[in-house]
Amino acid sequence: MSEGHNLAINGDRLWDSLMEMAKIGATEKGGNCRLALTDLDREGRDLFVAWCKAAGCTIRIDRMGNIFARRAGTNDDLPPVMTGSHLDTQPTGGRFDGVYGVLAGLEVIRSLNDLGIATEHPVEAVVWTNEEGSRFAPAMVASGVFAGAFDLEYGLSRADVDGKTMGEELERIGYAGPEEVGGREIHAFFETHIEQGPILEAEEKEIGVVTDAQGQRWYELNVTGQESHAGPTPMPIRKDALLGASRIVDLVNKVGLDHGPVGCATVGMMQVHPNSRNVIPGHVFMTIDFRHPDADQLLSMDRQMREGVAEIAARSRVEVDVEEIWHSPPVPFDRSCVEAVARATAELGFSSREIVSGAGHDACYISRVAPTSMIFIPCIDGISHNEVEDAKPEWIHAGGNVLLRAMLAKAGRVA
Ligand code: GLV
Ligand code: MN
Ligand code: MN
């Protein structure tokens, strides 16, 4: 493979495309709200598809709404070298989480066209549906179906808080494609992403060579007490579901701290019923998100939480139903893909370090069916899942160049 100076993406074009996509669902604080399978998600998808068609790609959409934009290889029967991420965001999301990985893939294809480079394997840029797991739980569900972690019926039946399913919403926005989900070989998969944490920026590293991703366990809890009047009901006999839930929030935080420094534990969602200021809450729905790179430690977090919840339920005179709705084990990425990223980084002279992903990514599931790894770039102050999420254009550019070289190494440059 040439190591010539002209083997480079067009960083300005990638940045401009990111800024153009960020107009769809732009928020007042400079972020994005483009929840999965909303009209705004459709707009983002339509723009991506239009750009890919203009770059000469063929488009295929599967039954989970995953979009594959393909640049043919000289031996087009070979399995593709694939890259991509997601276009959906959190409700108060940023402009880069996911979108960067998708548009870096498109930029690789555009650059291959500009540079007149043919590859033996086809190259594909993919948009995975509903990576965030915000509107529809769990996260990474469509890449999970692709990789066989979930069956199709499970994926299509995931429902939002209003009871709308992914299947219905895919039909509504016109992205319930005809293709079978998965079941085809991928030669290698790379995902480029902002780090979403503070390590690379603090250590002044331009590239994170991602070796592993930590595991996650997600739970839904229903805390049931008894609604009663806020005035006449004496304190000692109350069955206050919100008090029980609040104690669980504190417990979850302690579980995270007890599994430090890398364990993380979050209650991110709570619905209080009836949510009236002079009614003692009778019911709370809440979620727990546990993360750890070590499966045994993740199990230990599960045990500590369950024991603590039982004690809180008794002390608070409430009933608590705990359901684990998702378990994504820690992922070691493929050594040859990690090495391809490390080699590309070294060729380009970027400062780098190996890093474990704290966030979940579609690459975690795809690693079950294809040699996979990830490329991280820093983000400002390590902030993500926040409208102020930001990255410097030179970091965006650097990650794209590493992706181009890593993909070429796997796709086989023929001209
Ligand atoms: C996905 O954004 C996650 O929660 O890691
Ligand atoms: Mn993401
Ligand atoms: Mn995210």
Coordinates of N, CA, C and O in Angstrom, one line a residue, residues 93-208:
G93 N -28.6 15.4 22.8 CA -27.3 14.8 22.2 C -26.5 15.9 21.5 O -26.8 17.0 21.4
G94 N -25.3 15.4 21.1 CA -24.4 16.3 20.4 C -24.3 16.0 18.9 O -25.1 15.2 18.4
R95 N -23.4 16.7 18.2 CA -23.3 16.6 16.8 C -22.4 15.5 16.3 O -22.3 15.3 15.0
F96 N -21.7 14.8 17.2 CA -20.7 13.9 16.7 C -20.9 12.4 17.1 O -20.5 11.5 16.4
D97 N -21.6 12.2 18.2 CA -21.8 10.8 18.7 C -22.5 10.0 17.6 O -23.7 10.3 17.4
G98 N -21.8 9.1 17.1 CA -22.4 8.2 16.0 C -22.3 8.8 14.6 O -21.8 8.2 13.7
V99 N -22.7 10.1 14.5 CA -22.7 10.7 13.1 C -21.3 10.7 12.6 O -21.1 10.5 11.4
Y100 N -20.3 11.0 13.4 CA -18.9 11.0 13.0 C -18.6 9.7 12.3 O -18.0 9.7 11.2
G101 N -18.9 8.6 12.9 CA -18.5 7.3 12.4 C -19.2 7.0 11.1 O -18.7 6.3 10.2
V102 N -20.5 7.5 10.9 CA -21.2 7.3 9.7 C -20.5 8.1 8.5 O -20.2 7.6 7.5
L103 N -20.3 9.4 8.8 CA -19.9 10.3 7.8 C -18.4 10.1 7.5 O -17.9 10.4 6.4
A104 N -17.6 9.6 8.5 CA -16.2 9.3 8.2 C -16.2 8.1 7.2 O -15.4 8.1 6.2
G105 N -17.2 7.2 7.3 CA -17.3 6.1 6.3 C -17.6 6.6 4.9 O -17.0 6.2 3.9
L106 N -18.6 7.6 4.8 CA -18.9 8.2 3.6 C -17.7 8.9 3.0 O -17.4 8.8 1.8
E107 N -16.9 9.6 3.9 CA -15.8 10.4 3.4 C -14.7 9.4 2.9 O -14.0 9.8 1.9
V108 N -14.5 8.3 3.5 CA -13.6 7.3 2.9 C -14.0 6.9 1.5 O -13.1 6.9 0.6
I109 N -15.3 6.7 1.3 CA -15.7 6.3 -0.1 C -15.5 7.5 -1.0 O -15.0 7.3 -2.2
R110 N -15.9 8.7 -0.6 CA -15.7 9.9 -1.5 C -14.2 10.0 -1.8 O -13.8 10.4 -3.0
S111 N -13.3 9.8 -0.8 CA -11.9 10.0 -1.1 C -11.3 8.9 -2.0 O -10.5 9.3 -2.8
L112 N -11.8 7.7 -1.8 CA -11.3 6.7 -2.7 C -11.7 7.0 -4.2 O -10.9 6.8 -5.1
N113 N -12.9 7.6 -4.3 CA -13.3 8.0 -5.7 C -12.4 9.1 -6.2 O -11.8 9.0 -7.3
D114 N -12.1 10.1 -5.3 CA -11.3 11.3 -5.7 C -9.9 10.8 -6.1 O -9.3 11.3 -7.0
L115 N -9.4 9.8 -5.3 CA -8.0 9.4 -5.5 C -7.9 8.3 -6.6 O -6.7 7.9 -6.9
G116 N -9.0 7.9 -7.1 CA -9.0 6.9 -8.1 C -8.5 5.6 -7.7 O -7.8 4.8 -8.4
I117 N -8.8 5.2 -6.4 CA -8.2 4.0 -5.8 C -9.3 2.9 -5.9 O -10.5 3.1 -5.5
A118 N -8.9 1.8 -6.5 CA -9.8 0.6 -6.5 C -9.4 -0.3 -5.4 O -8.2 -0.4 -5.1
T119 N -10.4 -1.0 -4.9 CA -10.1 -2.0 -3.8 C -10.6 -3.4 -4.3 O -11.6 -3.5 -5.0
E120 N -9.9 -4.4 -3.8 CA -10.3 -5.8 -4.2 C -11.7 -6.1 -3.6 O -12.6 -6.5 -4.2
H121 N -11.8 -5.9 -2.3 CA -13.0 -6.1 -1.6 C -13.9 -4.9 -1.7 O -13.4 -3.7 -1.8
P122 N -15.3 -5.1 -1.8 CA -16.1 -3.9 -1.8 C -16.0 -3.2 -0.4 O -15.6 -3.8 0.6
V123 N -16.3 -1.9 -0.4 CA -16.3 -1.1 0.8 C -17.7 -0.7 1.1 O -18.4 -0.2 0.2
E124 N -18.1 -0.8 2.4 CA -19.5 -0.4 2.7 C -19.5 0.6 3.9 O -18.8 0.4 4.9
A125 N -20.3 1.6 3.8 CA -20.6 2.5 4.9 C -22.0 2.2 5.4 O -22.9 2.2 4.6
V126 N -22.1 2.0 6.7 CA -23.4 1.6 7.2 C -24.0 2.5 8.3 O -23.2 3.1 9.1
V127 N -25.3 2.7 8.3 CA -26.0 3.3 9.4 C -26.8 2.3 10.2 O -27.6 1.6 9.6
W128 N -26.4 2.1 11.4 CA -27.2 1.1 12.3 C -28.4 1.8 12.9 O -28.2 3.0 13.4
T129 N -29.5 1.2 13.0 CA -30.7 1.8 13.5 C -30.7 1.7 15.1 O -30.3 0.7 15.6
N130 N -31.1 2.9 15.7 CA -31.4 2.9 17.1 C -30.2 2.4 17.9 O -30.3 1.4 18.7
E131 N -29.0 3.0 17.8 CA -27.9 2.6 18.6 C -28.1 3.1 20.0 O -27.7 2.5 21.0
E132 N -28.7 4.3 20.2 CA -28.7 4.9 21.5 C -29.5 4.2 22.5 O -29.2 4.3 23.7
G133 N -30.6 3.6 22.1 CA -31.4 2.9 23.1 C -32.2 3.9 24.0 O -32.7 3.6 25.1
S134 N -32.3 5.1 23.5 CA -33.0 6.2 24.3 C -34.5 6.1 24.0 O -35.3 5.9 25.0
R135 N -34.9 6.1 22.8 CA -36.3 6.0 22.5 C -36.8 4.5 22.7 O -37.9 4.3 23.2
F136 N -36.0 3.6 22.2 CA -36.3 2.2 22.2 C -35.2 1.5 22.9 O -34.1 1.5 22.5
A137 N -35.5 0.8 24.1 CA -34.4 0.0 24.7 C -34.5 -1.4 24.2 O -35.6 -1.9 23.9
P138 N -33.3 -2.1 24.1 CA -32.0 -1.7 24.6 C -31.3 -0.9 23.5 O -31.8 -0.8 22.4
A139 N -30.1 -0.5 23.8 CA -29.2 0.1 22.8 C -28.7 -0.9 21.8 O -28.7 -2.1 22.1
M140 N -28.1 -0.4 20.7 CA -27.5 -1.3 19.7 C -28.3 -2.4 19.2 O -27.9 -3.5 18.9
V141 N -29.7 -2.2 19.2 CA -30.6 -3.3 19.0 C -30.5 -3.8 17.5 O -30.6 -5.0 17.3
A142 N -30.3 -2.9 16.6 CA -30.4 -3.4 15.2 C -29.1 -4.0 14.7 O -29.1 -5.0 14.0
S143 N -27.9 -3.5 15.3 CA -26.7 -4.3 15.0 C -26.7 -5.6 15.8 O -26.1 -6.6 15.3
G144 N -27.4 -5.6 16.9 CA -27.6 -6.9 17.7 C -28.4 -7.9 16.9 O -28.0 -9.1 16.9
V145 N -29.4 -7.4 16.2 CA -30.2 -8.4 15.3 C -29.3 -8.9 14.2 O -29.2 -10.1 13.9
F146 N -28.5 -7.9 13.6 CA -27.6 -8.3 12.5 C -26.6 -9.4 12.9 O -26.3 -10.3 12.2
A147 N -26.2 -9.3 14.2 CA -25.1 -10.2 14.7 C -25.8 -11.4 15.3 O -25.0 -12.3 15.8
G148 N -27.1 -11.5 15.4 CA -27.7 -12.7 15.9 C -27.9 -12.7 17.4 O -28.2 -13.7 18.0
A149 N -27.6 -11.6 18.1 CA -27.8 -11.5 19.5 C -29.3 -11.4 19.9 O -29.6 -11.8 21.0
F150 N -30.1 -10.9 19.0 CA -31.5 -10.8 19.2 C -32.2 -11.3 17.9 O -31.6 -11.2 16.8
D151 N -33.4 -11.9 18.1 CA -34.1 -12.3 16.8 C -34.9 -11.1 16.3 O -35.1 -10.1 17.0
L152 N -35.2 -11.2 15.0 CA -35.9 -10.1 14.3 C -37.1 -9.6 15.0 O -37.4 -8.4 15.1
E153 N -37.9 -10.6 15.4 CA -39.2 -10.2 16.0 C -39.0 -9.4 17.3 O -39.7 -8.5 17.6
Y154 N -38.0 -9.8 18.1 CA -37.7 -9.0 19.3 C -37.3 -7.6 18.9 O -37.8 -6.6 19.5
G155 N -36.4 -7.4 17.9 CA -36.0 -6.1 17.5 C -37.2 -5.2 17.0 O -37.3 -4.1 17.5
L156 N -38.0 -5.8 16.2 CA -39.1 -5.0 15.6 C -40.2 -4.7 16.7 O -40.9 -3.7 16.5
S157 N -40.3 -5.5 17.7 CA -41.3 -5.3 18.7 C -40.9 -4.4 19.9 O -41.6 -4.1 20.8
R158 N -39.6 -3.8 19.8 CA -39.2 -2.9 20.9 C -40.1 -1.7 20.8 O -40.4 -1.1 19.7
A159 N -40.6 -1.2 22.0 CA -41.6 -0.1 22.0 C -41.1 1.1 22.7 O -40.3 0.9 23.7
D160 N -41.6 2.3 22.3 CA -41.2 3.5 23.1 C -42.2 3.7 24.2 O -43.1 2.9 24.4
V161 N -42.1 4.8 24.9 CA -43.0 5.0 26.1 C -44.5 5.1 25.7 O -45.4 4.9 26.5
D162 N -44.7 5.5 24.4 CA -46.1 5.6 24.0 C -46.6 4.3 23.4 O -47.7 4.2 22.8
G163 N -45.8 3.2 23.4 CA -46.2 1.9 22.9 C -46.0 1.8 21.4 O -46.4 0.7 20.8
K164 N -45.4 2.7 20.7 CA -45.1 2.6 19.3 C -43.9 1.7 19.1 O -42.8 1.9 19.8
T165 N -44.0 0.7 18.2 CA -42.9 -0.3 18.1 C -41.9 0.2 17.0 O -42.3 1.0 16.1
M166 N -40.7 -0.4 17.0 CA -39.7 -0.1 16.0 C -40.3 -0.5 14.6 O -40.1 0.2 13.6
G167 N -41.0 -1.7 14.6 CA -41.5 -2.1 13.3 C -42.5 -1.1 12.7 O -42.4 -0.8 11.5
E168 N -43.4 -0.6 13.5 CA -44.4 0.4 13.1 C -43.7 1.6 12.6 O -44.0 2.2 11.6
E169 N -42.7 2.1 13.4 CA -42.1 3.4 13.1 C -41.2 3.2 11.9 O -41.0 4.2 11.1
L170 N -40.5 2.1 11.7 CA -39.8 1.9 10.4 C -40.7 2.0 9.2 O -40.3 2.6 8.2
E171 N -41.8 1.3 9.3 CA -42.8 1.4 8.2 C -43.2 2.8 7.9 O -43.2 3.3 6.8
R172 N -43.5 3.5 9.0 CA -44.0 4.9 8.9 C -43.0 5.8 8.2 O -43.4 6.7 7.4
I173 N -41.7 5.7 8.6 CA -40.7 6.6 8.0 C -40.2 6.1 6.7 O -39.3 6.7 6.1
G174 N -40.6 4.9 6.2 CA -40.2 4.4 4.9 C -38.8 3.7 5.0 O -38.2 3.6 3.9
Y175 N -38.4 3.2 6.1 CA -37.1 2.6 6.2 C -37.2 1.1 6.7 O -36.2 0.6 7.2
A176 N -38.4 0.5 6.5 CA -38.5 -1.0 6.7 C -38.1 -1.6 5.4 O -38.9 -1.8 4.5
G177 N -36.8 -1.9 5.3 CA -36.3 -2.4 4.0 C -36.6 -3.8 3.8 O -37.1 -4.5 4.6
P178 N -36.3 -4.3 2.5 CA -36.6 -5.7 2.2 C -35.5 -6.7 2.5 O -35.8 -7.9 2.5
E179 N -34.3 -6.3 2.8 CA -33.2 -7.2 2.9 C -33.2 -8.0 4.2 O -33.6 -7.5 5.3
E180 N -32.8 -9.2 4.2 CA -32.6 -10.0 5.4 C -31.6 -9.3 6.3 O -30.7 -8.7 5.8
V181 N -31.8 -9.5 7.6 CA -30.9 -8.8 8.5 C -29.7 -9.7 8.9 O -30.0 -10.8 9.4
G182 N -28.5 -9.4 8.5 CA -27.4 -10.2 8.8 C -27.3 -11.4 7.8 O -27.8 -11.3 6.7
G183 N -26.6 -12.4 8.3 CA -26.5 -13.6 7.5 C -25.6 -13.5 6.3 O -25.6 -14.2 5.3
R184 N -24.7 -12.5 6.4 CA -23.7 -12.4 5.3 C -22.3 -12.0 5.9 O -22.3 -11.4 7.0
E185 N -21.3 -12.5 5.2 CA -20.0 -12.3 5.7 C -19.5 -10.9 5.6 O -19.7 -10.2 4.6
I186 N -18.7 -10.4 6.6 CA -18.1 -9.1 6.6 C -16.6 -9.4 6.8 O -16.2 -10.1 7.7
H187 N -15.8 -8.9 5.9 CA -14.3 -9.2 5.9 C -13.7 -8.5 7.2 O -12.8 -9.1 7.8
A188 N -14.1 -7.2 7.4 CA -13.6 -6.5 8.6 C -14.5 -5.4 8.8 O -15.1 -4.8 7.9
F189 N -14.7 -5.0 10.1 CA -15.5 -3.8 10.4 C -14.8 -2.9 11.3 O -14.1 -3.3 12.3
F190 N -14.8 -1.6 11.0 CA -14.2 -0.5 11.8 C -15.3 0.5 12.2 O -16.1 0.8 11.3
E191 N -15.2 1.0 13.4 CA -16.1 2.1 13.8 C -15.3 3.2 14.3 O -14.5 3.0 15.3
T192 N -15.5 4.4 13.8 CA -14.8 5.6 14.2 C -15.7 6.4 15.1 O -16.9 6.5 14.8
H193 N -15.2 6.9 16.2 CA -16.1 7.5 17.2 C -15.4 8.5 18.1 O -14.2 8.3 18.3
I194 N -16.0 9.5 18.6 CA -15.4 10.3 19.6 C -15.3 9.5 20.9 O -16.1 8.5 21.1
E195 N -14.3 9.8 21.7 CA -14.1 8.9 22.9 C -15.2 9.0 23.9 O -15.6 8.0 24.5
Q196 N -15.8 10.1 24.0 CA -16.9 10.4 25.0 C -16.5 10.3 26.4 O -17.3 10.2 27.4
G197 N -15.2 10.4 26.7 CA -14.6 10.5 28.0 C -13.4 11.4 27.9 O -13.0 11.9 26.8
P198 N -12.7 11.6 29.0 CA -11.6 12.7 29.1 C -10.2 12.2 28.8 O -9.3 13.0 28.8
I199 N -10.0 10.9 28.6 CA -8.6 10.4 28.6 C -7.7 11.0 27.5 O -6.6 11.5 27.8
L200 N -8.2 10.9 26.3 CA -7.3 11.2 25.2 C -6.9 12.7 25.2 O -5.8 13.1 25.0
E201 N -7.9 13.6 25.5 CA -7.6 15.0 25.5 C -6.7 15.3 26.7 O -5.7 16.0 26.5
A202 N -6.9 14.7 27.8 CA -6.0 15.0 29.0 C -4.6 14.5 28.7 O -3.6 15.2 29.1
E203 N -4.4 13.4 28.0 CA -3.1 12.9 27.7 C -2.5 13.5 26.4 O -1.5 13.0 25.9
E204 N -3.3 14.4 25.8 CA -2.9 15.0 24.5 C -2.6 13.9 23.4 O -1.6 14.0 22.7
K205 N -3.4 12.9 23.3 CA -3.3 11.9 22.3 C -4.3 12.2 21.2 O -5.5 12.5 21.5
E206 N -3.9 12.1 19.9 CA -4.8 12.4 18.8 C -5.7 11.2 18.5 O -6.8 11.4 18.0
I207 N -5.2 10.0 18.8 CA -6.0 8.8 18.4 C -6.0 7.8 19.6 O -5.0 7.6 20.2
G208 N -7.2 7.2 19.8 CA -7.3 6.1 20.7 C -7.4 4.8 19.9 O -8.3 4.7 19.1

